[in-house]
mmCIF file of C-alpha atoms in Angstrom:
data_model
loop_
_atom_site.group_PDB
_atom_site.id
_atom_site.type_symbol
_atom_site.label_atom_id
_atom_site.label_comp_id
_atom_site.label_asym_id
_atom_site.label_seq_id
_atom_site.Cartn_x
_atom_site.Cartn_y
_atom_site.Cartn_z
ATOM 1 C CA UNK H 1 -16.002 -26.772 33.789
ATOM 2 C CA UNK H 2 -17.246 -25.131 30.497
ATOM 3 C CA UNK H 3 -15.288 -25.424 26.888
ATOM 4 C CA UNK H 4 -14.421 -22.002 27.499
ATOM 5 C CA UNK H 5 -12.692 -21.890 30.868
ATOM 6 C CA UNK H 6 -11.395 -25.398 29.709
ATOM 7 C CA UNK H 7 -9.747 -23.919 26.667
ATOM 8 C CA UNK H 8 -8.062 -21.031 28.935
ATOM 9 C CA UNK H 9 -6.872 -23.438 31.016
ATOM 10 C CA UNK H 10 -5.154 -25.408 28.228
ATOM 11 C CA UNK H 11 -3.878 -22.525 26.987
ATOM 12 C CA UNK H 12 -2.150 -21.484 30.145
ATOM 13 C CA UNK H 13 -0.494 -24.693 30.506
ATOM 14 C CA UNK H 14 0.853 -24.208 26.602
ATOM 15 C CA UNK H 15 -1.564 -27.563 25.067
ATOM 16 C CA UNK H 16 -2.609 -26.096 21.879
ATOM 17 C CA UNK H 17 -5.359 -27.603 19.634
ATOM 18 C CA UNK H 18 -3.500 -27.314 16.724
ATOM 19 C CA UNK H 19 -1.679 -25.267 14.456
ATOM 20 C CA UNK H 20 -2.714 -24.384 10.899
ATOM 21 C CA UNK H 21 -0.563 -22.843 7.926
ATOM 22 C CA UNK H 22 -2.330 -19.720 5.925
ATOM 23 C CA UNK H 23 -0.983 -18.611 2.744
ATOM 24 C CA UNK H 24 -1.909 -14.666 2.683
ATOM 25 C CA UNK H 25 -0.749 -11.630 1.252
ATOM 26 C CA UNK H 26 1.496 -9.083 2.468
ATOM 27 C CA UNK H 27 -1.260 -5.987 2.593
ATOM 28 C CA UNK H 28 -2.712 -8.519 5.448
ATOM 29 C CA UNK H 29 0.307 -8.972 6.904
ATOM 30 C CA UNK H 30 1.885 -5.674 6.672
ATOM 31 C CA UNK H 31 -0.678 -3.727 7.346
ATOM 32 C CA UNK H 32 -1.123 -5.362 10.952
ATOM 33 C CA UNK H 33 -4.527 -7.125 10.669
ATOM 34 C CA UNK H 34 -3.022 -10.615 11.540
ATOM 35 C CA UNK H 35 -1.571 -9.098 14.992
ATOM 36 C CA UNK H 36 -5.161 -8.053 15.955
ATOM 37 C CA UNK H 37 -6.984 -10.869 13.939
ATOM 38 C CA UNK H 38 -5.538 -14.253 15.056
ATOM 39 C CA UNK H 39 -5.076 -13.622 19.325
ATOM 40 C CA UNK H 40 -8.964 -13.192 18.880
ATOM 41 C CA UNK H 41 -8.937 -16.601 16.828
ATOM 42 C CA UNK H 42 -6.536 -18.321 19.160
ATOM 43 C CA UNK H 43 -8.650 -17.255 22.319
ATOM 44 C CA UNK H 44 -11.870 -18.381 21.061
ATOM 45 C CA UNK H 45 -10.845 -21.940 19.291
ATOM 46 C CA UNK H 46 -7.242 -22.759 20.760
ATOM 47 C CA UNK H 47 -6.069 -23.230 17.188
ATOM 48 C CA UNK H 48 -2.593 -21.502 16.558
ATOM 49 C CA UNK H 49 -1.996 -19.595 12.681
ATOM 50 C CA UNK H 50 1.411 -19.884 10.993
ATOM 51 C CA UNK H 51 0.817 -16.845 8.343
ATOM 52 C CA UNK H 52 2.453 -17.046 4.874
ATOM 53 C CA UNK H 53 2.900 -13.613 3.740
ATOM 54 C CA UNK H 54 3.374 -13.170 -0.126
ATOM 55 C CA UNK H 55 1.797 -12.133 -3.203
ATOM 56 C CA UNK H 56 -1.432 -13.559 -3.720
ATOM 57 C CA UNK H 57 -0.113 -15.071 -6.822
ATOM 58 C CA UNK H 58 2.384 -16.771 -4.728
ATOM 59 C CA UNK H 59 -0.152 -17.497 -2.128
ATOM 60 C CA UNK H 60 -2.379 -19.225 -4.774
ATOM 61 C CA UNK H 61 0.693 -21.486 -5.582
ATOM 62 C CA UNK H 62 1.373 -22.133 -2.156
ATOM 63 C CA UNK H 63 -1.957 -23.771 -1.529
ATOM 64 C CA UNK H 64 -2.265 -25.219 -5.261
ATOM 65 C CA UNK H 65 0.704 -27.551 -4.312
ATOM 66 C CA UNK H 66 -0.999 -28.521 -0.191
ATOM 67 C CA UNK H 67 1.556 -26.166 1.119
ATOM 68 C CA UNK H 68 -1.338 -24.346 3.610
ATOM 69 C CA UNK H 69 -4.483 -25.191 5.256
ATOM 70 C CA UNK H 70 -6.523 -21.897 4.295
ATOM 71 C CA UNK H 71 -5.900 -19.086 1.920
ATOM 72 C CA UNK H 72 -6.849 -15.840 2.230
ATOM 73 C CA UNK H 73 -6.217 -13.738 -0.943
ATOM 74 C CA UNK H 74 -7.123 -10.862 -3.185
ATOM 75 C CA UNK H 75 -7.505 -11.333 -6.749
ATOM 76 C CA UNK H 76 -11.357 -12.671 -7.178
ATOM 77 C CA UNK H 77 -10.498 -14.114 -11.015
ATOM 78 C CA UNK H 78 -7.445 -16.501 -10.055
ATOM 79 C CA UNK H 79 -9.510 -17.273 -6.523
ATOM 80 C CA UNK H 80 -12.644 -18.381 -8.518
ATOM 81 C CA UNK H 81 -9.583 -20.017 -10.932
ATOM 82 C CA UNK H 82 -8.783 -21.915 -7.732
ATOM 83 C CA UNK H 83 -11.513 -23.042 -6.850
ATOM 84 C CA UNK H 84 -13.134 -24.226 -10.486
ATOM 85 C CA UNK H 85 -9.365 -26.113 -11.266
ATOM 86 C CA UNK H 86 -10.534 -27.826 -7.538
ATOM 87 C CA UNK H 87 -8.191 -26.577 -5.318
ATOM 88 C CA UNK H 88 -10.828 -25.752 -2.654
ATOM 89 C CA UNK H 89 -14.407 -26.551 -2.655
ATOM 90 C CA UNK H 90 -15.305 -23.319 -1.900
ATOM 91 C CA UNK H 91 -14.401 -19.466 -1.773
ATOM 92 C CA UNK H 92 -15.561 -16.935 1.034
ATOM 93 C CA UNK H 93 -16.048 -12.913 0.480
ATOM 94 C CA UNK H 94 -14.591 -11.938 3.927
ATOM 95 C CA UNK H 95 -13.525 -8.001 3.541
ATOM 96 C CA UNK H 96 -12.855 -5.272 1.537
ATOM 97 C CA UNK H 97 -11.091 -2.104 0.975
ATOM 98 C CA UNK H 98 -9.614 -0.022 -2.348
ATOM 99 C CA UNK H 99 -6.684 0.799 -4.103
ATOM 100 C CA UNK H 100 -4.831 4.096 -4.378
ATOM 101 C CA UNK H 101 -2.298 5.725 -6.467
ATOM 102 C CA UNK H 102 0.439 7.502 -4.533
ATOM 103 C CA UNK H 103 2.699 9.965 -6.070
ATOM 104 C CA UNK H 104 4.881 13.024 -5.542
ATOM 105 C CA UNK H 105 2.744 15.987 -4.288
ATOM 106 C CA UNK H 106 3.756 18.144 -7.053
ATOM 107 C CA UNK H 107 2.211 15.653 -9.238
ATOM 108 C CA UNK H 108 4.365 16.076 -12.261
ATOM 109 C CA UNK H 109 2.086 14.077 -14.424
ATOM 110 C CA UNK H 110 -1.090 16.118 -13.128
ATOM 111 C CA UNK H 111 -3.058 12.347 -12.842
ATOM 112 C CA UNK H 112 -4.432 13.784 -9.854
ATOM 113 C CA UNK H 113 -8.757 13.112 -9.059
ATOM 114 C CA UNK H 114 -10.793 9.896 -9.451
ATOM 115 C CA UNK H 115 -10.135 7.963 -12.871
ATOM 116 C CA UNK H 116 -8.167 5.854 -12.715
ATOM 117 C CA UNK H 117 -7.935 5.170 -16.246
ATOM 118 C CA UNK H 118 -7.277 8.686 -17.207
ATOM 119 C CA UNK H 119 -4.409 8.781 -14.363
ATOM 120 C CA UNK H 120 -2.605 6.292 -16.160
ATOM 121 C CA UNK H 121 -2.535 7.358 -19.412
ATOM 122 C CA UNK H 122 -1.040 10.659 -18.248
ATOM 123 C CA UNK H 123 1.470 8.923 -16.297
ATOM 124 C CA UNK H 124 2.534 7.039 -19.021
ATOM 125 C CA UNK H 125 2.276 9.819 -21.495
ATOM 126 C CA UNK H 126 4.812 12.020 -19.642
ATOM 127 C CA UNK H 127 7.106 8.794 -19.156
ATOM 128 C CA UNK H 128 6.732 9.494 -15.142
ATOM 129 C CA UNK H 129 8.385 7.211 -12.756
ATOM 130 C CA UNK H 130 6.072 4.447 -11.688
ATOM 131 C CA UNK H 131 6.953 2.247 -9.184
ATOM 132 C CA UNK H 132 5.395 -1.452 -10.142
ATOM 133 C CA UNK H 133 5.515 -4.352 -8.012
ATOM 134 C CA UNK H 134 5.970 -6.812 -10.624
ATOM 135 C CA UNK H 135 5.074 -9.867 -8.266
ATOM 136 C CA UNK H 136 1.971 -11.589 -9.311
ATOM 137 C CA UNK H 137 0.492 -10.620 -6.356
ATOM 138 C CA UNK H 138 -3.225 -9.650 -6.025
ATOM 139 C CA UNK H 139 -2.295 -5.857 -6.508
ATOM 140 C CA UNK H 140 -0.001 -6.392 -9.577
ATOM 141 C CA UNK H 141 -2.714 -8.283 -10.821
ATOM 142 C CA UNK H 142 -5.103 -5.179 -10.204
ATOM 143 C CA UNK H 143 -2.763 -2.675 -11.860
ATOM 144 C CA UNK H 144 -2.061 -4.919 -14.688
ATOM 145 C CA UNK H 145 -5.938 -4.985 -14.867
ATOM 146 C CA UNK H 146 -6.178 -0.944 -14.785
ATOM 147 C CA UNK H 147 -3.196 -0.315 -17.521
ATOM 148 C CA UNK H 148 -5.450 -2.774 -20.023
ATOM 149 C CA UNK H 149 -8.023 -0.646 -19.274
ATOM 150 C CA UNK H 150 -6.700 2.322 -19.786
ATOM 151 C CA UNK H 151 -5.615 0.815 -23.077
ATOM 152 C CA UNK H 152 -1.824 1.722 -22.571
ATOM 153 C CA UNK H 153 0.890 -0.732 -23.948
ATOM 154 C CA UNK H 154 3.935 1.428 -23.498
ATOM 155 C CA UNK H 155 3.983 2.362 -19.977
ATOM 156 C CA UNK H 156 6.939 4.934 -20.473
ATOM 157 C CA UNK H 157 10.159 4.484 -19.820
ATOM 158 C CA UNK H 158 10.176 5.728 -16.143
ATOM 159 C CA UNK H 159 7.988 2.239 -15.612
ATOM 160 C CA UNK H 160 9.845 -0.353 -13.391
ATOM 161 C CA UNK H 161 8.681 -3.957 -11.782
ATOM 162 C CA UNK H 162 10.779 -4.409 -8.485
ATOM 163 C CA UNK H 163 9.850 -7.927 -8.101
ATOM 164 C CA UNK H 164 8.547 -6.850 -4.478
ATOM 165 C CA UNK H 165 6.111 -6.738 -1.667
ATOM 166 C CA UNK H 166 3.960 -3.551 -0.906
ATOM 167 C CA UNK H 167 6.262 -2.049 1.557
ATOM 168 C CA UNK H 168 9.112 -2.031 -0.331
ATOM 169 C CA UNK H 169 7.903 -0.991 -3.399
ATOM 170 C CA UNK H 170 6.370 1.921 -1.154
ATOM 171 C CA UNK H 171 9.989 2.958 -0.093
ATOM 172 C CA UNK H 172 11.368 2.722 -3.529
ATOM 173 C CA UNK H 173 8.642 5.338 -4.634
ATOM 174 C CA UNK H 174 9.361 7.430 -1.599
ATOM 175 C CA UNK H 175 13.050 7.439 -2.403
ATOM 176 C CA UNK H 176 12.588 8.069 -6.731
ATOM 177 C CA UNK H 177 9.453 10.171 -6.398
ATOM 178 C CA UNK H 178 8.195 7.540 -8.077
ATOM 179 C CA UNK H 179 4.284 6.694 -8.781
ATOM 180 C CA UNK H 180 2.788 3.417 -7.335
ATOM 181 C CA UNK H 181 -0.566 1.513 -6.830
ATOM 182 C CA UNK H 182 -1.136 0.394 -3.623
ATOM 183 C CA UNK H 183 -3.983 -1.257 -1.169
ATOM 184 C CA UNK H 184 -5.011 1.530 1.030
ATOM 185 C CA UNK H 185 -4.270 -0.893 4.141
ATOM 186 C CA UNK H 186 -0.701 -0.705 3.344
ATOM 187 C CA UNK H 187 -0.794 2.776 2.662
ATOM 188 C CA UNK H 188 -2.330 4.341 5.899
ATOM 189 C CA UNK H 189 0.386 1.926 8.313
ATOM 190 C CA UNK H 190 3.618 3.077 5.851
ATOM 191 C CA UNK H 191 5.876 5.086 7.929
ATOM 192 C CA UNK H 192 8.265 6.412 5.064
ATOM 193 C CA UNK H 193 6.223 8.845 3.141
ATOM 194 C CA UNK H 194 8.746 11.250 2.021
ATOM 195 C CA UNK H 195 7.035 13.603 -0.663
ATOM 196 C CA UNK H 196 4.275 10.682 -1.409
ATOM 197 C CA UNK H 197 0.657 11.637 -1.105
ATOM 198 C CA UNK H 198 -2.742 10.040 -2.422
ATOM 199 C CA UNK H 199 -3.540 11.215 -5.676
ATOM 200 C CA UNK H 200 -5.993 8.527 -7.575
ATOM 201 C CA UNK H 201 -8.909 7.448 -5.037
ATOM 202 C CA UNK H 202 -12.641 6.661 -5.266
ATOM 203 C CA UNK H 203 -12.408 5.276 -9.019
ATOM 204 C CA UNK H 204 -15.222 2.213 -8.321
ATOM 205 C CA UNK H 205 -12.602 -0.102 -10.739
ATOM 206 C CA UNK H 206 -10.357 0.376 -7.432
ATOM 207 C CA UNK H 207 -12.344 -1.695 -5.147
ATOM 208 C CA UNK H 208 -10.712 -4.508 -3.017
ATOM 209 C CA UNK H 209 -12.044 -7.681 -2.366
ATOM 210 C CA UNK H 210 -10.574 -10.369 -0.147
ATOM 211 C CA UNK H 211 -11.434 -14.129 -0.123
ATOM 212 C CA UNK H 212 -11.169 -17.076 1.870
ATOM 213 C CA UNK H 213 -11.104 -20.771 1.213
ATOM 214 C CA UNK H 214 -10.008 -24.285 3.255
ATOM 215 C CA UNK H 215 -7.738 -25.858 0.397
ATOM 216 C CA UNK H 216 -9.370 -29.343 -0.707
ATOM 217 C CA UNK H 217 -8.158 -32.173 1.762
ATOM 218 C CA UNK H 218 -9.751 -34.347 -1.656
ATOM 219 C CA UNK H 219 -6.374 -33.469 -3.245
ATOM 220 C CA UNK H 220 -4.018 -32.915 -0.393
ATOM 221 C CA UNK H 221 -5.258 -35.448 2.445
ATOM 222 C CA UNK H 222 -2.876 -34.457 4.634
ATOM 223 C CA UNK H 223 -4.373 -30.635 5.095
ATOM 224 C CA UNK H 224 -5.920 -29.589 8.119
ATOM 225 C CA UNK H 225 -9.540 -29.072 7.154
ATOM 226 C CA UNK H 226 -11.508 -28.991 9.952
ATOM 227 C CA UNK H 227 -9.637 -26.628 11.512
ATOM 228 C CA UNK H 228 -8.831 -24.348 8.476
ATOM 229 C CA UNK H 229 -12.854 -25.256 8.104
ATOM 230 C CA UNK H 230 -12.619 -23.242 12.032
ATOM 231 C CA UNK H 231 -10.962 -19.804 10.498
ATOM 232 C CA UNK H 232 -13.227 -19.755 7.784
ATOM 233 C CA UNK H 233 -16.359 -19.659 10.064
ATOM 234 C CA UNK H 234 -15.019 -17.714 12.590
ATOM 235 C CA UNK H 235 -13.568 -15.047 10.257
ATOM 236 C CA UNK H 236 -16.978 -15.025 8.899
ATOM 237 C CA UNK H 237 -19.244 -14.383 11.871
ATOM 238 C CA UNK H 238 -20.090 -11.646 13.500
ATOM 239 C CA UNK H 239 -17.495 -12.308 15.355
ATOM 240 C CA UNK H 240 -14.788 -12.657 12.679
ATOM 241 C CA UNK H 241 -16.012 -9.297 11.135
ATOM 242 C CA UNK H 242 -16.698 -7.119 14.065
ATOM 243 C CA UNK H 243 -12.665 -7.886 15.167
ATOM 244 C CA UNK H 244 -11.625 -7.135 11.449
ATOM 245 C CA UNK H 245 -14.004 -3.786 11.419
ATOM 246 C CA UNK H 246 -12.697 -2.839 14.733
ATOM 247 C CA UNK H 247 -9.336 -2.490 13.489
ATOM 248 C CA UNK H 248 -7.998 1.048 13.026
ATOM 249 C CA UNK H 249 -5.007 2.571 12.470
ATOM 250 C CA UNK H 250 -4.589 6.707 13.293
ATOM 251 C CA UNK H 251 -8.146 6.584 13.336
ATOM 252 C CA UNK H 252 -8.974 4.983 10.074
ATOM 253 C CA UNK H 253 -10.571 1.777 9.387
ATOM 254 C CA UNK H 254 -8.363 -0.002 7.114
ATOM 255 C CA UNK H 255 -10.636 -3.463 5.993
ATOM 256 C CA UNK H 256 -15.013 -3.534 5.674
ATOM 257 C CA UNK H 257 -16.036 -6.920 6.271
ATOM 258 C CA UNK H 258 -18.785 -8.471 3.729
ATOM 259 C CA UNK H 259 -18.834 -11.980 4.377
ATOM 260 C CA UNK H 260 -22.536 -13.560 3.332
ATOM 261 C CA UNK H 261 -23.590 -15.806 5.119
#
């Protein structure tokens, strides 16, 4: 019998190769990429995925302390931070998409168009709501990122940090009329939109790069590399990326896979 009918024959009978722990983010999560991602996974290797879904900042701390197999992330400086301080050998481009700022369609602040930058400083200028997600996570980290650029300290005083994940944050804008920065992913799958539209999009600065890595079984001999070593490959062939490019949602392809290989 080949591997393959093998494996489905396994399967059927519940024997599982393994299972491995990945510390993610919640735009991966939330946005339903995991529910079409890992079934592909599972059918081609056997090997189950418990998913971890925080901020990436979290995520990152997760795997720093052996508490995952792989991690799968957005915030390129504290992934290539990772990696130098040893915490995996190695880090993966996988995917990408952008970031958008949502808003009330009236657009009180008028930070509507393409710089993101310039959006900023009006929002803060007018003291507008804004809607931060104070969380460490990869898109905090990005917004942090766009506010230093802009070269704005004082964020008004309609600028709060919710402590939150994407979705929530989302509903809290929806609900205040309230500005936010989110990942596009989690955008285009949010149900409660109330009065929120896009309003910053196609700013360059705004891109949205995912990584991968197998966390170092040097420093936490007890991960599952070889496996994690599995996801890695897999989510980096063709067949990885043609299931994460296939994924749509009303239409729209949420994530653009770039591995190199």
């Amino acid at each position: 019998m080949k591997w393959g009918g093998l494996l489905a024959v396994l399967l059927a009978f519940g024997v599982h190769a393994e299972t491995i722990t990945m510390a993610s983010t919640t735009s991966t999560e939330q946005s339903g990429l995991f529910t079409h991602l890992l079934p592909q996974f599972r059918k081609a290797t056997g090997i189950d995925v418990k998913v971890v879904a925080v901020g990436t900042g979290q995520a990152i701390d997760i795997a720093r302390r052996g508490d995952a197999d792989v991690l799968f992330v957005h915030d390129t400086a504290a992934e290539e931070k990772f990696v130098a301080e040893g915490g995996a050998a190695k880090r993966y481009p996988v995917m990408y998409n952008d970031f958008v700022v949502v808003g009330p369609k009236a657009d009180p602040a008028a930070a509507k168009g393409k710089d993101i930058v310039a959006a900023l400083k009006k929002i803060s200028a007018a003291s507008a709501p804004f809607i931060s997600r104070g969380d460490k996570s990869g898109t905090h980290a990005a917004e942090l990122r766009f506010w230093q650029q802009a070269g704005v300290s004082n964020k008004g005083t309609g600028y709060k940090e919710c402590g939150c994940g994407m979705g929530p944050a989302l509903n809290i804008a929806s609900s205040t009329g309230a500005y936010a920065l989110s990942d596009r992913a989690t955008w285009l799958t949010f149900a409660n939109r109330g009065d929120l539209a896009v309003l910053v999009e196609g700013d360059r600065r705004m891109f949205n790069q995912y990584g991968v890595m197998v966390v170092n079984p040097r420093k936490h001999p007890h991960v599952k590399a070889a496996a994690a070593q599995k996801f890695v490959d897999w989510v980096t062939s063709p067949a990885g990326q043609g299931a994460i490019a296939s994924y749509r949602v009303h239409g729209e392809q949420l994530f653009f896979p770039d591995a190199v290989r």
